[in-house]
PDB file of C-alpha atoms and ligand atoms in Angstrom:
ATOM      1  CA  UNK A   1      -5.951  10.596 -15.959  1.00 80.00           C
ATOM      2  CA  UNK A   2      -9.178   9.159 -14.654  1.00 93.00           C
ATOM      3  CA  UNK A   3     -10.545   8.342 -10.995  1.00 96.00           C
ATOM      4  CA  UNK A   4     -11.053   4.788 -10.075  1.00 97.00           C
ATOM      5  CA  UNK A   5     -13.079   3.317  -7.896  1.00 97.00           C
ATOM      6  CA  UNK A   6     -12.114   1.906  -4.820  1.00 97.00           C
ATOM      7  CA  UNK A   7     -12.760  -1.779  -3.686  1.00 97.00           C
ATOM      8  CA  UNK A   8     -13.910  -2.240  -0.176  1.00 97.00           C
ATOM      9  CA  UNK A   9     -13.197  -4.867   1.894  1.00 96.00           C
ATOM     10  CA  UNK A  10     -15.650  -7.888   1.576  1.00 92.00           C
ATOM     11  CA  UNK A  11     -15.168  -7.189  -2.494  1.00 93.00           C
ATOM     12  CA  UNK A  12     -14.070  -9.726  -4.781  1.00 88.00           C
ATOM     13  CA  UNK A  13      -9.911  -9.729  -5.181  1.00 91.00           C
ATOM     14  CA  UNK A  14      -8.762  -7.698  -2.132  1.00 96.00           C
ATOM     15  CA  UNK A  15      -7.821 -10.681  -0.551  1.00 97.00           C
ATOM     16  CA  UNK A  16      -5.817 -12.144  -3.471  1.00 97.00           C
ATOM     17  CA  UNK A  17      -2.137 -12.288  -4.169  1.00 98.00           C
ATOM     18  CA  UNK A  18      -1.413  -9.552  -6.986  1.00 98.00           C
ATOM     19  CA  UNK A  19       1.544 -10.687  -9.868  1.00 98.00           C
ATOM     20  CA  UNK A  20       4.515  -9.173 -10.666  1.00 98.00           C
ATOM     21  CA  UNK A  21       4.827  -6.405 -13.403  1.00 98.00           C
ATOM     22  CA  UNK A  22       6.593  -7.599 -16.231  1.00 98.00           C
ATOM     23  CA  UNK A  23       5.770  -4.493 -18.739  1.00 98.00           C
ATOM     24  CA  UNK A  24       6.733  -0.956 -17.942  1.00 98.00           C
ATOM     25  CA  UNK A  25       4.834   0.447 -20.440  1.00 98.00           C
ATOM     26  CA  UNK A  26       2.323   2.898 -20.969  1.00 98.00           C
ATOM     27  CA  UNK A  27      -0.697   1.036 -18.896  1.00 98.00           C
ATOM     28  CA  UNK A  28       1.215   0.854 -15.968  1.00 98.00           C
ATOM     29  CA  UNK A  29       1.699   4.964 -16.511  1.00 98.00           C
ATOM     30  CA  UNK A  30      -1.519   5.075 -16.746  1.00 98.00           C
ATOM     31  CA  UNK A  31      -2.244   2.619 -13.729  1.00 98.00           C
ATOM     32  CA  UNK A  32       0.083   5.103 -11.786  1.00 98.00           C
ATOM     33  CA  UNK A  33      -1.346   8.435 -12.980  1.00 98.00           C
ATOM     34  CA  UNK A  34      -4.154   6.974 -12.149  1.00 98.00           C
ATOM     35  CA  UNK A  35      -3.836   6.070  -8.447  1.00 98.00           C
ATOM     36  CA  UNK A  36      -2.316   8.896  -7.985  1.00 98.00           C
ATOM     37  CA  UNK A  37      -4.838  10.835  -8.650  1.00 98.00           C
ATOM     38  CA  UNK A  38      -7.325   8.989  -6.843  1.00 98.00           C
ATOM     39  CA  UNK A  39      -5.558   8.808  -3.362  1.00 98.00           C
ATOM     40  CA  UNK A  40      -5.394  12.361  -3.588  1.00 97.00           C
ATOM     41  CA  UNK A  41      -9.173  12.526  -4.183  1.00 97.00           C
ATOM     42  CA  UNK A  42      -9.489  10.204  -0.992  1.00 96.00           C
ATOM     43  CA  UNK A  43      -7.079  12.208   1.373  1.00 95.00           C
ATOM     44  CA  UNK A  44      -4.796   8.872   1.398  1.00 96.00           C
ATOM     45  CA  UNK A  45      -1.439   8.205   2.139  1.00 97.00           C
ATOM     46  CA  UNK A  46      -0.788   5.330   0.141  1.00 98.00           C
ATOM     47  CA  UNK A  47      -2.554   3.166  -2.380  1.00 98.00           C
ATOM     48  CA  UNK A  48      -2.149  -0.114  -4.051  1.00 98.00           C
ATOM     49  CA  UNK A  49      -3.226  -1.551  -6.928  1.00 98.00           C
ATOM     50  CA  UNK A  50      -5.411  -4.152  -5.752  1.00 98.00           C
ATOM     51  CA  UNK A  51      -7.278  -1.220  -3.760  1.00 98.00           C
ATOM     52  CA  UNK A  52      -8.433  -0.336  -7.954  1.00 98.00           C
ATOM     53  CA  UNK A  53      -9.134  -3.704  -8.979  1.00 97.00           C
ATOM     54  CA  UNK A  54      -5.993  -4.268 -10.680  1.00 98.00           C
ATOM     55  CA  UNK A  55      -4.114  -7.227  -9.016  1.00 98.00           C
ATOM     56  CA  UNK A  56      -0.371  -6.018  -9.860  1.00 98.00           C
ATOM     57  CA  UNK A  57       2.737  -5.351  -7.450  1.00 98.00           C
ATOM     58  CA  UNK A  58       2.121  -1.821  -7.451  1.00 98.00           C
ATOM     59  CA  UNK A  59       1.902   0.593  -4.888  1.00 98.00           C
ATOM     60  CA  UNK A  60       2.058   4.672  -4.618  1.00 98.00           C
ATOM     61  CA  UNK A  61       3.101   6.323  -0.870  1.00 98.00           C
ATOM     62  CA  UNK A  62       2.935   9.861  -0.017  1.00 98.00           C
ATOM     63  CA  UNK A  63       4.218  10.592   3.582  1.00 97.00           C
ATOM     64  CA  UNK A  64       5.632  14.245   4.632  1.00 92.00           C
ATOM     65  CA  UNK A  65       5.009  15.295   0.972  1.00 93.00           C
ATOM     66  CA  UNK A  66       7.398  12.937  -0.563  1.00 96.00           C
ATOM     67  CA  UNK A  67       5.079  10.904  -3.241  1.00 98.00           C
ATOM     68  CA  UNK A  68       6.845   7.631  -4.455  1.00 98.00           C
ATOM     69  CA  UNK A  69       5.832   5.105  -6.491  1.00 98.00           C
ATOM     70  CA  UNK A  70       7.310   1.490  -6.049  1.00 98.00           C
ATOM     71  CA  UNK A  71       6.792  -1.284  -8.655  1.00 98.00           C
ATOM     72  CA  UNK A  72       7.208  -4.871  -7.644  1.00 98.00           C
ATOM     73  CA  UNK A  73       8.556  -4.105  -3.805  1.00 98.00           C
ATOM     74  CA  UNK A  74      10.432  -6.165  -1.778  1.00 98.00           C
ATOM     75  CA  UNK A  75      11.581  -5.553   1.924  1.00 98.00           C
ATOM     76  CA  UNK A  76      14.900  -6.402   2.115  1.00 98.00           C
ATOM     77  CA  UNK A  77      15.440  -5.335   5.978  1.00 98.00           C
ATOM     78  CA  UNK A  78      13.857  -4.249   8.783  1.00 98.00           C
ATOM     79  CA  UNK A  79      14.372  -3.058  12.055  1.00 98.00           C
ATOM     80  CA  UNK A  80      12.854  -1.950  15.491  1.00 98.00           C
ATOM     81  CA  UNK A  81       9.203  -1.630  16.305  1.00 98.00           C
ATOM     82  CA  UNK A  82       6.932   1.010  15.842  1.00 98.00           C
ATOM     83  CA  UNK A  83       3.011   1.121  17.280  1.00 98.00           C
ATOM     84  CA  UNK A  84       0.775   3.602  15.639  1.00 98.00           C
ATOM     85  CA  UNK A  85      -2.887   3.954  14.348  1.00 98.00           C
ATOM     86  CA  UNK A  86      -3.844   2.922  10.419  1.00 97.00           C
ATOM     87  CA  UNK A  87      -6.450   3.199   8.697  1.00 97.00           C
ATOM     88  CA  UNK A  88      -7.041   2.207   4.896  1.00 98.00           C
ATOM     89  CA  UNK A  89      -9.249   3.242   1.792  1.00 97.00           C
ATOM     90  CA  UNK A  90     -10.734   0.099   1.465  1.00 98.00           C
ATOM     91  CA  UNK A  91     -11.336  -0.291   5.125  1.00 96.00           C
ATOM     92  CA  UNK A  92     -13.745   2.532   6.030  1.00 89.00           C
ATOM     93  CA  UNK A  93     -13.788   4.854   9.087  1.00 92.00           C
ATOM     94  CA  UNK A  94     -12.155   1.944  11.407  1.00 96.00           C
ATOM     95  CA  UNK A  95      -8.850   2.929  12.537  1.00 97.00           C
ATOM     96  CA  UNK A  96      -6.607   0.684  14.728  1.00 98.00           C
ATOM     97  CA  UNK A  97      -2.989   0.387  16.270  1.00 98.00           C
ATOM     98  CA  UNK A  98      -1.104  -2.080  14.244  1.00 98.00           C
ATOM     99  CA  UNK A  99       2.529  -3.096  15.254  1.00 98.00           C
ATOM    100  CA  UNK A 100       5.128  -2.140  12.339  1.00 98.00           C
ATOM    101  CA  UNK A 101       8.876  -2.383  11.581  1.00 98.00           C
ATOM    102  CA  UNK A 102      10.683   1.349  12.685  1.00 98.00           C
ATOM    103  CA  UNK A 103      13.191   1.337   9.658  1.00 98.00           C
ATOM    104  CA  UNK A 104      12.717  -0.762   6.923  1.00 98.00           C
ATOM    105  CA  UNK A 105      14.684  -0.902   3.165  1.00 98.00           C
ATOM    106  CA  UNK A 106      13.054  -1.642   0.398  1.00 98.00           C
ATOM    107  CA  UNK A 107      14.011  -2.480  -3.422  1.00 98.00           C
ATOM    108  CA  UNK A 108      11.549  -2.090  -5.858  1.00 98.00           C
ATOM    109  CA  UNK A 109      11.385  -0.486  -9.653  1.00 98.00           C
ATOM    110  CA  UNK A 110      10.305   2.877 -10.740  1.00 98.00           C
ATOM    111  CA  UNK A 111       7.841   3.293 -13.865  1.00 98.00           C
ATOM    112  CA  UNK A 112      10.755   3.147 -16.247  1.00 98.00           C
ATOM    113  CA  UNK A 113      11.704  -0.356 -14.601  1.00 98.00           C
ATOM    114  CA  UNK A 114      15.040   0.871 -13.135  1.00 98.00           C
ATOM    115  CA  UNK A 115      16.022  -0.929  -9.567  1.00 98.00           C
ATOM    116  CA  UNK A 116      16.329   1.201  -6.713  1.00 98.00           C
ATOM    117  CA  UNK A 117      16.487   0.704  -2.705  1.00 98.00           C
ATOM    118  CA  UNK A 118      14.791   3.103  -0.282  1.00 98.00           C
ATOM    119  CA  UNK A 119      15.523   3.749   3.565  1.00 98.00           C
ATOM    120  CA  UNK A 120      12.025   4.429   5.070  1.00 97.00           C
ATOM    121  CA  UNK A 121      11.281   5.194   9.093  1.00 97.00           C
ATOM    122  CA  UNK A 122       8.759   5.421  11.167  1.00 98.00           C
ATOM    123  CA  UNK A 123       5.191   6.653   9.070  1.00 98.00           C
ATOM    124  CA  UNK A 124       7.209   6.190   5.693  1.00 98.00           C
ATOM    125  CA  UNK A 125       8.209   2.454   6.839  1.00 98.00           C
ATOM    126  CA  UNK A 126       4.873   2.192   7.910  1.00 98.00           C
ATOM    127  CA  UNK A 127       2.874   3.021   5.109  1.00 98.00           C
ATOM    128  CA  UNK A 128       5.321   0.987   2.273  1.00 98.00           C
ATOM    129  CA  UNK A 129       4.783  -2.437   4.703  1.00 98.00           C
ATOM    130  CA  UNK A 130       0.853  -1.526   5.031  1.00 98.00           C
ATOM    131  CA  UNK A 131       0.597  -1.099   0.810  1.00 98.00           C
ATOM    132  CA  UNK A 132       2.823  -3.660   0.073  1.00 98.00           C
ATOM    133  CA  UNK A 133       0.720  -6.136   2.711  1.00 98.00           C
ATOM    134  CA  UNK A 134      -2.295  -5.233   0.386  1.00 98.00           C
ATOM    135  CA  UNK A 135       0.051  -6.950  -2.840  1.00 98.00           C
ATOM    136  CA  UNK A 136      -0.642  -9.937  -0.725  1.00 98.00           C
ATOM    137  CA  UNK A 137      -4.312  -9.944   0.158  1.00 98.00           C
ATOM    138  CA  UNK A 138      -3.232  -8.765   3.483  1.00 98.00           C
ATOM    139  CA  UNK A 139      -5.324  -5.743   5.426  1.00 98.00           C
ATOM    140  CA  UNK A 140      -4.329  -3.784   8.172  1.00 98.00           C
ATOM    141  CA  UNK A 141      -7.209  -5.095  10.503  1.00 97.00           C
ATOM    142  CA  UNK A 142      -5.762  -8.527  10.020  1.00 97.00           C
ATOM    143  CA  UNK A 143      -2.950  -7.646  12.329  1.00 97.00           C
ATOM    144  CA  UNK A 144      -4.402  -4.774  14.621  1.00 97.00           C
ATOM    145  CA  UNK A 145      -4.158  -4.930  18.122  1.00 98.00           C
ATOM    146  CA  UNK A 146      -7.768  -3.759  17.696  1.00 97.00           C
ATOM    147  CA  UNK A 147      -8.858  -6.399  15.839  1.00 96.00           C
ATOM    148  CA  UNK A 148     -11.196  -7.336  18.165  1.00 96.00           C
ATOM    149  CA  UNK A 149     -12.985  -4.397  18.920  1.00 96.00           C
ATOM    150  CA  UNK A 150     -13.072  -4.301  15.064  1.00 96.00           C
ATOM    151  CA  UNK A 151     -14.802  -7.212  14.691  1.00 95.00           C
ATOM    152  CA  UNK A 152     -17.735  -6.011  18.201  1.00 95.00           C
ATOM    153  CA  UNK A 153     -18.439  -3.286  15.433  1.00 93.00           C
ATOM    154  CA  UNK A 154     -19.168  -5.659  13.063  1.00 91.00           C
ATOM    155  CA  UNK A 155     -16.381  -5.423  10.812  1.00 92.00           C
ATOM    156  CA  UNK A 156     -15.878  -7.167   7.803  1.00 90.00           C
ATOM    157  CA  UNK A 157     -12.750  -9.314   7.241  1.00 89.00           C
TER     158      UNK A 157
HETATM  159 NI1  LIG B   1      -4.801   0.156   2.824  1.00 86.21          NI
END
C-alpha cells in the first residue's frame, strides 16, 4: 500500500469525466488499498479516484464506521432532501451547505466485480452522491448554496 497524492482543485483532470472499470484485477486492488489508505491519512470520509489522478469510476465511503468501496456506481433512486455542510479533499478548508437526496440506492460492483445495490440515508446518501459527482468532474462547491461566498474568498472553480 502506498499514499497518493491528492489533486486540488484548479489541477489538471478533476474536472473530467472518469471511464468505467472494465478489469477487476489486481491494479484496481491496489487503486483501492490505496485510497483507502490515503483518506484515512486525510481524516476523509470518502474518496474518489479522480481525487488520485486516476480517472476511473471508483469511489471508497466511510460514514459511521462502515467503509465501502463501490466500483462503477450508479444511483438508481432517490428520495427526499437533505441540507448539510461538505467539504472535500481536493477542495481545501472551504466548507459549504449543499442540497442532497435523503435516501438514495445505489448499484455498483465490489473489487471482485460482483453487482450489488445499497440503501444509503442521510450522511451515507450524502457522501456516495458527493464521490460519485467527482466520477463526473463535478465538485461540491459547484452546487453549494455557498457558492458565492466561496467564490468572495477567492475560490477556485
Ligand atoms: Ni470530494
Amino acid at each position: 500500500m502506498a499514499l497518493r497524492d491528492i489533486v486540488k482543485i484548479g489541477q489538471e483532470n478533476l474536472r473530467k469525466k472518469s471511464k468505467p472499470v472494465r478489469d477487476f484485477d489486481e491494479n484496481l486492488w491496489e487503486l483501492l488499498d490505496d485510497m483507502k489508505q490515503t483518506m484515512h491519512q486525510n481524516d476523509g470520509m470518502g474518496l474518489a479516484a479522480p481525487q488520485v489522478a486516476v480517472l476511473r469510476r471508483v469511489v471508497i465511503v466511510e460514514v459511521n464506521g462502515d467503509f465501502i468501496e463501490l466500483i462503477n456506481p450508479e444511483i438508481i433512486s432517490q428520495k427526499g432532501e437533505d441540507i448539510e455542510e461538505e467539504g472535500c479533499l481536493s477542495v481545501g478548508n472551504f466548507r459549504g451547505r449543499v442540497k442532497r437526496p435523503y435516501y438514495i440506492t445505489v448499484k455498483a460492483y465490489d473489487r471482485y466485480g460482483y453487482q450489488f445495490t445499497l440503501q444509503g440515508e442521510k450522511w451515507l446518501a450524502r457522501c456516495i452522491c458527493h464521490e460519485i459527482d467527482h466520477l463526473d468532474g463535478i465538485l461540491f462547491v459547484d452546487k453549494s448554496l455557498d457558492k458565492d461566498k466561496y467564490l468572495k474568498q477567492g475560490g477556485k472553480i
